[in-house]
Coordinates of C-alpha atoms and ligand atoms in Angstrom, one line a residue:
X1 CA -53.1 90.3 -13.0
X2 CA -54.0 87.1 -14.1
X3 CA -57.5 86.2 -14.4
X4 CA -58.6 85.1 -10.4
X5 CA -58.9 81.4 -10.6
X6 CA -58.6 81.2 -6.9
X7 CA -60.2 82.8 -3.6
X8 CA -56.9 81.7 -1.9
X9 CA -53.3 80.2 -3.1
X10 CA -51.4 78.9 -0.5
X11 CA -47.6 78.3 -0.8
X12 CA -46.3 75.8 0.7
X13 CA -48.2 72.5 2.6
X14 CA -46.5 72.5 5.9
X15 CA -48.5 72.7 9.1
X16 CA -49.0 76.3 8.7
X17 CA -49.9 75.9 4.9
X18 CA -52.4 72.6 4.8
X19 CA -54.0 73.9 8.0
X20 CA -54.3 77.1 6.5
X21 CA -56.1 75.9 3.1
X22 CA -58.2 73.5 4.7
X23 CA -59.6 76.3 7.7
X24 CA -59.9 78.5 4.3
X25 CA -62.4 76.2 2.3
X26 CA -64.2 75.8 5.6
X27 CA -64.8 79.2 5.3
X28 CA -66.0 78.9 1.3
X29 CA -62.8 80.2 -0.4
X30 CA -62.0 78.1 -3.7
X31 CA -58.4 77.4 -2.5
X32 CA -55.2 76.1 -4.3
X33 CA -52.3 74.9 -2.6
X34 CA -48.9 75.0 -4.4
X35 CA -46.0 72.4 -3.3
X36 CA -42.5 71.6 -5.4
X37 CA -42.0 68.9 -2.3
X38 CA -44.0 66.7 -0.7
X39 CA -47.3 67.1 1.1
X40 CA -47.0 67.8 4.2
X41 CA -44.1 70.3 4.5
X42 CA -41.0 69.8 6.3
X43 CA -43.0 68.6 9.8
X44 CA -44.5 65.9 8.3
X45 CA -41.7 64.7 6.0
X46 CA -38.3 65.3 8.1
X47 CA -38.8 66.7 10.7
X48 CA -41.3 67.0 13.8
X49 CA -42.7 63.7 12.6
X50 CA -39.8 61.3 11.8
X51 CA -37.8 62.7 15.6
X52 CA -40.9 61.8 17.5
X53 CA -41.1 58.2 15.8
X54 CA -37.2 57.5 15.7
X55 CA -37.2 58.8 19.5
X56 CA -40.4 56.8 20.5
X57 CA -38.4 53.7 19.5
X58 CA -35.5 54.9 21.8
X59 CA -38.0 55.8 25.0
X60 CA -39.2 52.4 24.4
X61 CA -35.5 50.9 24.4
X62 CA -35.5 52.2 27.6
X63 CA -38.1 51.0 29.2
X64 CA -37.3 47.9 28.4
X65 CA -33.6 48.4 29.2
X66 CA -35.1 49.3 33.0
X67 CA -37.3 46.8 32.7
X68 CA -36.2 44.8 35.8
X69 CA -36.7 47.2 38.5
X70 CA -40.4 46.8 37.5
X71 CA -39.8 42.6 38.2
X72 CA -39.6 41.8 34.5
X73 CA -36.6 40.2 32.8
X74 CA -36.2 40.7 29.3
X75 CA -33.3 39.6 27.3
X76 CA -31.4 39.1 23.6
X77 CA -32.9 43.1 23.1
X78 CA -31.3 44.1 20.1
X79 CA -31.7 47.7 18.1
X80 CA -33.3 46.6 14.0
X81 CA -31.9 50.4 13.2
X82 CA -33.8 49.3 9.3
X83 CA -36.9 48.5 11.4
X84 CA -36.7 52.0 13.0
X85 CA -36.2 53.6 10.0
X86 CA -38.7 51.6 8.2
X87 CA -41.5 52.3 11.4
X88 CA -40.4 56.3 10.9
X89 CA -41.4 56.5 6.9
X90 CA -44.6 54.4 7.4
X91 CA -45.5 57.2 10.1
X92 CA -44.7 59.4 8.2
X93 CA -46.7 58.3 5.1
X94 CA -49.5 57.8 6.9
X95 CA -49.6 60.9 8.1
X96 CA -48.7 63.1 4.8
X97 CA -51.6 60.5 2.8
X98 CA -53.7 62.3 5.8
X99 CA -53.5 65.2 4.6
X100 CA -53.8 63.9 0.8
X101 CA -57.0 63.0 1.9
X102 CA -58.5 65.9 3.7
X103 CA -57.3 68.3 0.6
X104 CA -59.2 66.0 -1.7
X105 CA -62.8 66.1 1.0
X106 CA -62.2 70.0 0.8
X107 CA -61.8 70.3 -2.8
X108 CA -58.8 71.5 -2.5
X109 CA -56.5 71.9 -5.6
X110 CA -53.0 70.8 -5.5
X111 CA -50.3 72.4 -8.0
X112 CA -47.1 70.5 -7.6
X113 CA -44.3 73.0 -8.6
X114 CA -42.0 76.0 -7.2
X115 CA -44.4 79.1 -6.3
X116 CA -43.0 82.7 -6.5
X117 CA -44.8 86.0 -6.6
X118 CA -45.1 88.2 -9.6
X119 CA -44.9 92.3 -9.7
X120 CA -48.3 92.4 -9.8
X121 CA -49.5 89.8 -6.8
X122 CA -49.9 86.3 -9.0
X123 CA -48.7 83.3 -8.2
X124 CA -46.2 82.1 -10.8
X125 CA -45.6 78.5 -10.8
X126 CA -42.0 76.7 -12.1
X127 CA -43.7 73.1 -12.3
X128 CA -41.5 69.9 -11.8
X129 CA -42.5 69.1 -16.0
X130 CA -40.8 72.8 -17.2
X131 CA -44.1 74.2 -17.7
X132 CA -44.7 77.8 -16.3
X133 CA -48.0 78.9 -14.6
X134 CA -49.5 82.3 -13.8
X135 CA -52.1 81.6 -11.2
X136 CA -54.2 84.9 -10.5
X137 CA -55.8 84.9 -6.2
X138 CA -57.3 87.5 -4.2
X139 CA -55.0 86.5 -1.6
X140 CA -51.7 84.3 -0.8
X141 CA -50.6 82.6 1.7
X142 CA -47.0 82.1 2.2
X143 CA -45.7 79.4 4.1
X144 CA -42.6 78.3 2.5
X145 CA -41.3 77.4 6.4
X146 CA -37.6 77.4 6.9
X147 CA -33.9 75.7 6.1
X148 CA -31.4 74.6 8.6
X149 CA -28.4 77.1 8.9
X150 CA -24.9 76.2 9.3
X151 CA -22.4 77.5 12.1
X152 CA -20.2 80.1 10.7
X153 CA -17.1 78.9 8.7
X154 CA -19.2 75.6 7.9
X155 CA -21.1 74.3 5.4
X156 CA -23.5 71.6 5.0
X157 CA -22.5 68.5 3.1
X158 CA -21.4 64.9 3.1
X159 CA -20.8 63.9 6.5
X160 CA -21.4 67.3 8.1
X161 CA -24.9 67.0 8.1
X162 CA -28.2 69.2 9.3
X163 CA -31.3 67.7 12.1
X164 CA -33.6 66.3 8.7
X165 CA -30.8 64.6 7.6
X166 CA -30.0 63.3 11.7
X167 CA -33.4 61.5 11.5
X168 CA -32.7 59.6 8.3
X169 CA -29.4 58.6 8.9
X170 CA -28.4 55.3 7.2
X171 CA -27.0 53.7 9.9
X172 CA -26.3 54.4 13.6
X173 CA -23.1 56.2 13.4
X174 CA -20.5 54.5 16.3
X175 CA -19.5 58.5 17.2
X176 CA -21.9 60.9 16.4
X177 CA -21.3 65.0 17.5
X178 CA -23.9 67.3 17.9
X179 CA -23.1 71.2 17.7
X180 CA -26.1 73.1 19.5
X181 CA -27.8 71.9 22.5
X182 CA -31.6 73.3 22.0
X183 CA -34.8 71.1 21.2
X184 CA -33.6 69.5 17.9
X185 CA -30.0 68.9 18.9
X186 CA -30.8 67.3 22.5
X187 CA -33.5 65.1 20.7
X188 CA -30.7 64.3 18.5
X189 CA -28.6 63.4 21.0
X190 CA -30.5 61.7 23.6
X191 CA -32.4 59.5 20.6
X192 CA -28.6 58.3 19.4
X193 CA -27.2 57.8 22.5
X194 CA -29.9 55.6 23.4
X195 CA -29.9 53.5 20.2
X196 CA -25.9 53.0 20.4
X197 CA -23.6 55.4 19.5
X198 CA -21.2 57.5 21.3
X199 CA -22.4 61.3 21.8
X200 CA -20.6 64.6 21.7
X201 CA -22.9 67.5 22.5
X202 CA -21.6 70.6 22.4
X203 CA -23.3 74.1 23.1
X204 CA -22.2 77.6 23.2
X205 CA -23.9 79.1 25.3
X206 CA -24.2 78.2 29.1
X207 CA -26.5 75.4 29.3
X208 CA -28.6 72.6 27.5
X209 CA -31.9 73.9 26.1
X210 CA -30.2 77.1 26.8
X211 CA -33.8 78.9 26.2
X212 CA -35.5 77.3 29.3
X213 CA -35.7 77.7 33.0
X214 CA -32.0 77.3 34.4
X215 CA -33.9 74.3 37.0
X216 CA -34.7 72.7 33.9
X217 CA -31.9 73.3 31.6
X218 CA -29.9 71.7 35.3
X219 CA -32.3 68.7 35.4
X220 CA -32.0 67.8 31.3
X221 CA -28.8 68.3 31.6
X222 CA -28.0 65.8 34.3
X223 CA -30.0 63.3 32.5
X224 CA -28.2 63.4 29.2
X225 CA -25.3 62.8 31.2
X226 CA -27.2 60.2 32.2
X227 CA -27.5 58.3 29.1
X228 CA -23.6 58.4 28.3
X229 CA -23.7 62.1 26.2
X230 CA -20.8 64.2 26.4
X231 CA -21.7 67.2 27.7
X232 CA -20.0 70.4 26.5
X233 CA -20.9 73.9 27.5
X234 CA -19.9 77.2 26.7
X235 CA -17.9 75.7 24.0
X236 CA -18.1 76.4 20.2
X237 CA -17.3 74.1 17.5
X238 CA -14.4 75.2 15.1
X239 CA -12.2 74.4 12.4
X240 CA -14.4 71.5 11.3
X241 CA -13.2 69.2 7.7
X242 CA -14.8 66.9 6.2
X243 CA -14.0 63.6 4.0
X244 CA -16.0 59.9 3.2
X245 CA -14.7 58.7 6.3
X246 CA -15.2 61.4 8.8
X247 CA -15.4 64.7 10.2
X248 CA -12.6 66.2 12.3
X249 CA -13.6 69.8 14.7
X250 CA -12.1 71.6 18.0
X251 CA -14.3 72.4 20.5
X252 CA -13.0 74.4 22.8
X253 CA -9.2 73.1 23.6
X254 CA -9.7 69.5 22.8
X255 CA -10.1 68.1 19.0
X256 CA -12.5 65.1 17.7
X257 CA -13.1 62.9 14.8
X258 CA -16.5 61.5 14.5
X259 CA -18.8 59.7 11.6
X260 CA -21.6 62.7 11.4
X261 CA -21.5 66.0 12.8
X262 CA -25.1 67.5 13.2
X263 CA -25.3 71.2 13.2
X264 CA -28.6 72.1 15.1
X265 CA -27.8 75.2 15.7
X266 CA -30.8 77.4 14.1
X267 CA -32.9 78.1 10.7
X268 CA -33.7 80.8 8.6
X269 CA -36.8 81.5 6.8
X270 CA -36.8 79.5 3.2
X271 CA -37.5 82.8 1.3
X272 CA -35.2 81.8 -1.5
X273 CA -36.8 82.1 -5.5
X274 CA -40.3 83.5 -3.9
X275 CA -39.8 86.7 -5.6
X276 CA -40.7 88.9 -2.2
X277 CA -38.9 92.4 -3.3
X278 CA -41.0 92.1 -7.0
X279 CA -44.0 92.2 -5.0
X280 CA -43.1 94.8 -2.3
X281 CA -43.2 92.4 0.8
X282 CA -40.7 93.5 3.4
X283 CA -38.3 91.4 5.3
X284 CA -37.0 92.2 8.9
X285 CA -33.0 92.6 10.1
X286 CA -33.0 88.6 10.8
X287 CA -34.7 88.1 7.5
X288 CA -38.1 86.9 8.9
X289 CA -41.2 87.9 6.5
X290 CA -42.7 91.5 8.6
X291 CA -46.6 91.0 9.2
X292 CA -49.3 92.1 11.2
X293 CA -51.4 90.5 14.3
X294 CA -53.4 89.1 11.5
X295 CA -50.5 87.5 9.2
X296 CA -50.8 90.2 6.7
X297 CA -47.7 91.2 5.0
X298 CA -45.9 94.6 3.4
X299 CA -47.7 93.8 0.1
X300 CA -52.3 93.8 0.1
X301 CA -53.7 90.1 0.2
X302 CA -50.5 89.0 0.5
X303 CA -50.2 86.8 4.1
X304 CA -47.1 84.9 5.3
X305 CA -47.3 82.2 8.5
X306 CA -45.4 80.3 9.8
X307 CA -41.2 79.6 10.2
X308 CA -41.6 82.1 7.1
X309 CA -42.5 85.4 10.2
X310 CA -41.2 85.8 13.5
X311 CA -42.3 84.1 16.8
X312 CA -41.5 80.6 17.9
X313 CA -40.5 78.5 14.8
X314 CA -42.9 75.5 16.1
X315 CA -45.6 73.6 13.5
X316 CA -48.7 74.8 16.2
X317 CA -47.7 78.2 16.3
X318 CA -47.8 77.6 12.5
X319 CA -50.6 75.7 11.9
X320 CA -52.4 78.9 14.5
X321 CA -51.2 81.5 11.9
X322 CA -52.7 79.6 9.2
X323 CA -56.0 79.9 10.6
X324 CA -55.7 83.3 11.2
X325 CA -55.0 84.3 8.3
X326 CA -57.9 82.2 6.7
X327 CA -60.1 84.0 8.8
X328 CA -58.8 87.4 8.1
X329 CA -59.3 86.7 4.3
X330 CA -62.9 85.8 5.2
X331 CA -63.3 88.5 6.7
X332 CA -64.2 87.3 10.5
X333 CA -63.0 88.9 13.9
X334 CA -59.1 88.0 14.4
X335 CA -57.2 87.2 17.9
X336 CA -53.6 88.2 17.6
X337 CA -51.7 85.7 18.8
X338 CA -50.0 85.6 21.9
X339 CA -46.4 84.4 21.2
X340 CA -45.3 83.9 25.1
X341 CA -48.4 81.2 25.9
X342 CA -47.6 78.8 23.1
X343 CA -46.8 75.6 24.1
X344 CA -42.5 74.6 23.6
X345 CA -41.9 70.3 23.9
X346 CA -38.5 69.0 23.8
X347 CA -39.1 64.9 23.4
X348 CA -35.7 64.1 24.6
X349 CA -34.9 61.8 27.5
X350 CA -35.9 63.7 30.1
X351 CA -39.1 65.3 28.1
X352 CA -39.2 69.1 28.7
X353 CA -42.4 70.8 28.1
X354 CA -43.3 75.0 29.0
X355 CA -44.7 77.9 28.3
X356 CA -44.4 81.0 29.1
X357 CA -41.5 83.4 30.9
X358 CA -38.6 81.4 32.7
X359 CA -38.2 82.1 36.0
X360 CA -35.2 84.8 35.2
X361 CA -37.3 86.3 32.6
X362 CA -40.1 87.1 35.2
X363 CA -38.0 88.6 37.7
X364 CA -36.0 90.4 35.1
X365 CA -39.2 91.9 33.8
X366 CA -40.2 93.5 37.1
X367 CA -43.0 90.5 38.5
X368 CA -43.5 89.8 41.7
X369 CA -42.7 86.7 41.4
X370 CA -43.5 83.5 43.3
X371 CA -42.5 80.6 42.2
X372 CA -44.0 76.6 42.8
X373 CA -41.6 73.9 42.7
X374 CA -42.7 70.1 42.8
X375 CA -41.0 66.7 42.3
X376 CA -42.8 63.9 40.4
X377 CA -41.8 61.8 43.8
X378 CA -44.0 64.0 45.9
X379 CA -47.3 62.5 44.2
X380 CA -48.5 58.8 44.1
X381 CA -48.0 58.8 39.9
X382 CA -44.6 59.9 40.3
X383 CA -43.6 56.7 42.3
X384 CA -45.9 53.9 40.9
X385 CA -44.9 55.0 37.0
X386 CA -41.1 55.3 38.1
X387 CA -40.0 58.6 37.3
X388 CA -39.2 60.4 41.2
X389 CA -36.7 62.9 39.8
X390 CA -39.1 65.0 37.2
X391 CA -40.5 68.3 37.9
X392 CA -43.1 70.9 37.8
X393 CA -42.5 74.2 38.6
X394 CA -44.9 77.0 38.3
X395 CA -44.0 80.7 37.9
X396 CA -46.3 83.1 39.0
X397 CA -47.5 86.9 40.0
X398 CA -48.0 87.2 43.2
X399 CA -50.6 90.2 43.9
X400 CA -53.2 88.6 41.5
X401 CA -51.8 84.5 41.1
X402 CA -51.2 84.7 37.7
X403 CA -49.6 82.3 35.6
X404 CA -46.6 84.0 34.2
X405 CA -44.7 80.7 33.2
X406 CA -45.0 76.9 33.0
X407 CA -41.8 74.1 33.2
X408 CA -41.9 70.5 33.4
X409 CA -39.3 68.3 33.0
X410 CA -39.7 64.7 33.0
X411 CA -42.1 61.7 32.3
X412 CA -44.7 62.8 29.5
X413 CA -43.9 66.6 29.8
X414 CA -44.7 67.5 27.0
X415 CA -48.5 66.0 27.6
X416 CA -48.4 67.7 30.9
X417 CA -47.8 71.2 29.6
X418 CA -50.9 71.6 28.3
X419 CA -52.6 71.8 30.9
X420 CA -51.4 75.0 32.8
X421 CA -51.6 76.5 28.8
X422 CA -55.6 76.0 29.3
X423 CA -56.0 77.3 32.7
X424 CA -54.0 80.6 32.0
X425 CA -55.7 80.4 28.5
X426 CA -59.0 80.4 30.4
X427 CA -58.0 82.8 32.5
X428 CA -57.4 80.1 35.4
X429 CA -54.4 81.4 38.2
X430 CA -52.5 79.0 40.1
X431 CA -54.5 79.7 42.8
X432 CA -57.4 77.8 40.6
X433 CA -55.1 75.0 39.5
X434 CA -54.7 74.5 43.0
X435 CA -57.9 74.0 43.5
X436 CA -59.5 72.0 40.7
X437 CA -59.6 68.1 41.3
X438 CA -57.0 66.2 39.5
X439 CA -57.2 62.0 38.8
X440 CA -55.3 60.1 41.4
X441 CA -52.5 58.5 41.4
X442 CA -51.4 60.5 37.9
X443 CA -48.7 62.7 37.1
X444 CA -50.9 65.4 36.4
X445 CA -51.3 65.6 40.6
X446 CA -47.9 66.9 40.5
X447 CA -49.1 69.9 38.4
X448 CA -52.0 70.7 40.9
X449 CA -49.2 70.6 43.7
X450 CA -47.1 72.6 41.8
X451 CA -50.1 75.7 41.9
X452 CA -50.5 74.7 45.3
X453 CA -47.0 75.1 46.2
X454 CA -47.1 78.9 44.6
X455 CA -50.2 79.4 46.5
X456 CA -48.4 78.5 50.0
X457 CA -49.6 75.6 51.3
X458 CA -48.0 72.0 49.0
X459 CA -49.9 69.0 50.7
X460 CA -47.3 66.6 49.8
X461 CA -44.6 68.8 50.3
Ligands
FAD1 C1 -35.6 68.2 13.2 C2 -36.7 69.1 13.5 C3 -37.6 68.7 14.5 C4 -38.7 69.5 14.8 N1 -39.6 69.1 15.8 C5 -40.7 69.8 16.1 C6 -41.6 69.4 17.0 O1 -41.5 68.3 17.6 N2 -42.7 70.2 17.3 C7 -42.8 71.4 16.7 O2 -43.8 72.1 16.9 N3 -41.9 71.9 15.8 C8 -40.9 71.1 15.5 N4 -40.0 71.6 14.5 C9 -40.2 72.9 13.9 C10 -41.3 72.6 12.7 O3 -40.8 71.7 11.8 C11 -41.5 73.9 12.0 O4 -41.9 75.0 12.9 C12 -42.7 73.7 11.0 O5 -42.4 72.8 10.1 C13 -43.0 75.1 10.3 O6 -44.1 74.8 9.5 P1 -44.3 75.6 8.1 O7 -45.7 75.3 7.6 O8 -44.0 77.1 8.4 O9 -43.2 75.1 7.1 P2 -42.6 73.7 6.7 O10 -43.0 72.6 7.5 O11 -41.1 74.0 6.5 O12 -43.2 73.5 5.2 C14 -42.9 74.4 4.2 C15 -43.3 73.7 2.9 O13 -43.1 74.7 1.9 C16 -42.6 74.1 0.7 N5 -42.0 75.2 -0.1 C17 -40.9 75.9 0.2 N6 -40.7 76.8 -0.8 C18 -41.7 76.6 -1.7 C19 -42.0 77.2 -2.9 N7 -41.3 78.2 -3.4 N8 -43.0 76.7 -3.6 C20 -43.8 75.7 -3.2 N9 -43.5 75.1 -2.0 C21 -42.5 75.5 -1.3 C22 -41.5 73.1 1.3 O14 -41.2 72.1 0.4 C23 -42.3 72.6 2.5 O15 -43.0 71.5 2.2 C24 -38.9 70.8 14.2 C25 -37.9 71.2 13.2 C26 -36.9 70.4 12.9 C27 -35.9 70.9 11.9

């Protein structure tokens, strides 16, 4: 082993690996992180980040294209697509200097190069300049994050094109398709279809956002429709080839040519080059790193968080598992994570935010369920902001009101969602949600009516 520079190494700066570093000099561990990319991770750089700026340009569009039922007339709107894009990397930069800045308060050493582990637990380091470090830690952090997969019989390249690449798109394609209909790909779509072009989205399994409660997979569903996307179901995409002009794919019986095709249709964890059978840390069937509750891999002092292990590939679930781990190497008292209470947002047009089981998933695991369904309409907020048709739906145990589940599709969702998290966090039923006072007229009203409605007895119902 190389002489122990460092208390802690992390690999990788995502939101799992800055978090992670920064919780771990809190705690007094000299700390390193090492990054052949750019601070920030993937999150920061192409993905959570830039989707939520390109799309809060679209939501705005749309306001301001609806504009007139709230009495104002706006005209000669026009879509600066080099303005958007320009907006999306000064977020982004801001953001990434952030965290620039709060590694430099923490003392926090930066190594810009590849990281791998040796036999023998270092960190080697392939820097950008040729130069090869051995870096000796007590413990490492992994959290190289993940890489978009293709479909089978495709593969990435020119105009067949992944969700980072969807974001920085050099113009706004006039047909754009979209294989796979969860989170990334229905951001995609609705974000596109908003700012112009013409939308194919195609899913294979039964429904958009296939992963959530069928109401809400209905609702989003209806509401894509809604903005002009091509809805396609149960349909895979086949036979796709590519040129400079175009890509040409079947789906289903029908055939296509469009300007991009975005596959969105899942990621795998970026272990490439880290040297994980050298150092004994074990992999799982689907390729995910194996840990413990507290993050701690096959191989002693060796950690891995993150898109990296299994669970919810989401930058809070990461950016949780970073601290964890910290703590663990500190040596304090650990909380395992619990994998079926983090919050999931989807910041398409309808926003979708949850938590929890689905309703199917309840019932199929043997709950007595009961179930609280309410429409934005049936609260003031609901009316005066103009969104009627979102919803809230609780699901819940009946014999003691727990909250089993949380869905909300609609106007700030993914704000919403929150909220039920922290009362079943705190231990909080629906029967309590029903009960504690709520700001009026908000949208948050609707998720008091919603515990309301499971406990029997919806005011505005
Ligand atoms: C288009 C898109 C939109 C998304 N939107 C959201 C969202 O809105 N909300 C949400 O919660 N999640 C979202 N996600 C998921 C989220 O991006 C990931 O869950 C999150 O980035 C995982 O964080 P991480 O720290 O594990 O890894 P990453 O963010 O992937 O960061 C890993 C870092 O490790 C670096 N690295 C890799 N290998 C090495 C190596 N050998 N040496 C040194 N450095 C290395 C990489 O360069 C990268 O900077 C989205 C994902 C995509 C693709």
């Amino acid at each position: 082993m190389a002489a122990s520079s460092y208390d802690t190494i992390v690999v990788g700066s995502g939101p799992g690996g800055y978090v992670a570093a920064i919780r771990a000099t809190q705690l007094g561990q000299k700390t390193a992180v090492v990054e052949y990319d750019k601070l920030g991770g993937r999150c920061l750089n192409y993905a959570c980040i830039p989707a939520k700026a390109v799309l809060r340009s679209a939501d705005l569009l749309s306001e301001i294209r609806e504009s007139e039922e709230f009495g104002l007339k706006v005209s000669g709107v026009e879509v600066d697509y080099a303005a958007i894009q320009a907006r999306r990397e000064k977020v982004v930069s801001t953001l990434t200097s952030g965290v620039g800045g709060l590694f430099k308060k923490g003392g926090i050493d930066v190594i810009e190069g590849r990281g791998s582990l040796s036999a023998d637990g270092d960190v080697l380091v392939q820097t950008a300049g040729g130069e090869r470090l051995q870096l000796g830690a007590r413990n490492v952090i992994l959290a190289t994050g993940s890489v978009g997969r293709p479909i089978p019989g495709v593969e990435f390249g020119g105009r067949v094109i992944g969700t980072e690449e969807a974001w920085a798109l050099p113009e706004v394609p006039a047909r754009l398709a979209v294989a796979g209909a969860g989170a990334s790909g229905a951001e995609i779509a609705s974000a596109f279809a908003r700012l112009g072009s013409e939308v194919l989205l195609i899913e294979m399994l039964e429904g958009v956002l296939p992963s959530e409660d069928a109401d809400i997979s209905r609702i989003v569903e209806r509401g894509l429709k809604r903005q002009g996307i091509a809805v396609h179901t149960s349909t895979p995409v086949t036979d796709v080839t590519a040129d400079e002009s175009g890509v040409t794919f079947s789906y289903g019986s029908d055939s296509t040519q469009v300007d991009y095709l975005v596959i969105a249709a899942g990621r795998g964890a970026d272990v490439e080059g880290l040297g994980l059978a050298e150092a004994g840390v074990t992999l799982d069937e689907r390729g995910l790193v194996q840990v413990d509750g507290a993050l701690r891999t096959s191989r002693a002092g060796v950690y891995a968080i993150g898109d990296l292990v299994p669970g919810p590939a989401l930058a809070h679930k990461a950016s949780d598992e970073g601290i964890i781990a910290a703590e663990d190497i500190a040596g304090r008292p650990t909380h395992p994570l619990a994998y079926v209470d983090i919050p999931r947002a989807t910041f398409c047009t309808p926003n979708v935010g949850s938590f929890g089981l689905t309703e199917a998933q309840a019932r199929e695991q043997g709950h007595d369920v009961v179930v609280g369904k309410v429409p934005y309409g049936a609260v003031g907020g609901g009316t005066v902001y103009g969104d009627r048709t979102g919803m809230v739906k609780v699901v819940g145990e009946s014999k003691y009101g727990e909250l089993l589940g949380g869905h909300i599709v609609g106007a700030r969702a993914t704000e919403l969602i929150q909220e039920l998290v922290n009362v079943r966090a705190l231990e909080g039923g629906f029967p309590e949600l029903a009960r504690i006072i709520h700001g009026h007229p908000t949208l948050s009203e609707a998720v008091m009516e919603a515990g309301r409605a499971a406990d029997g007895w919806l005011i505005h119902g």
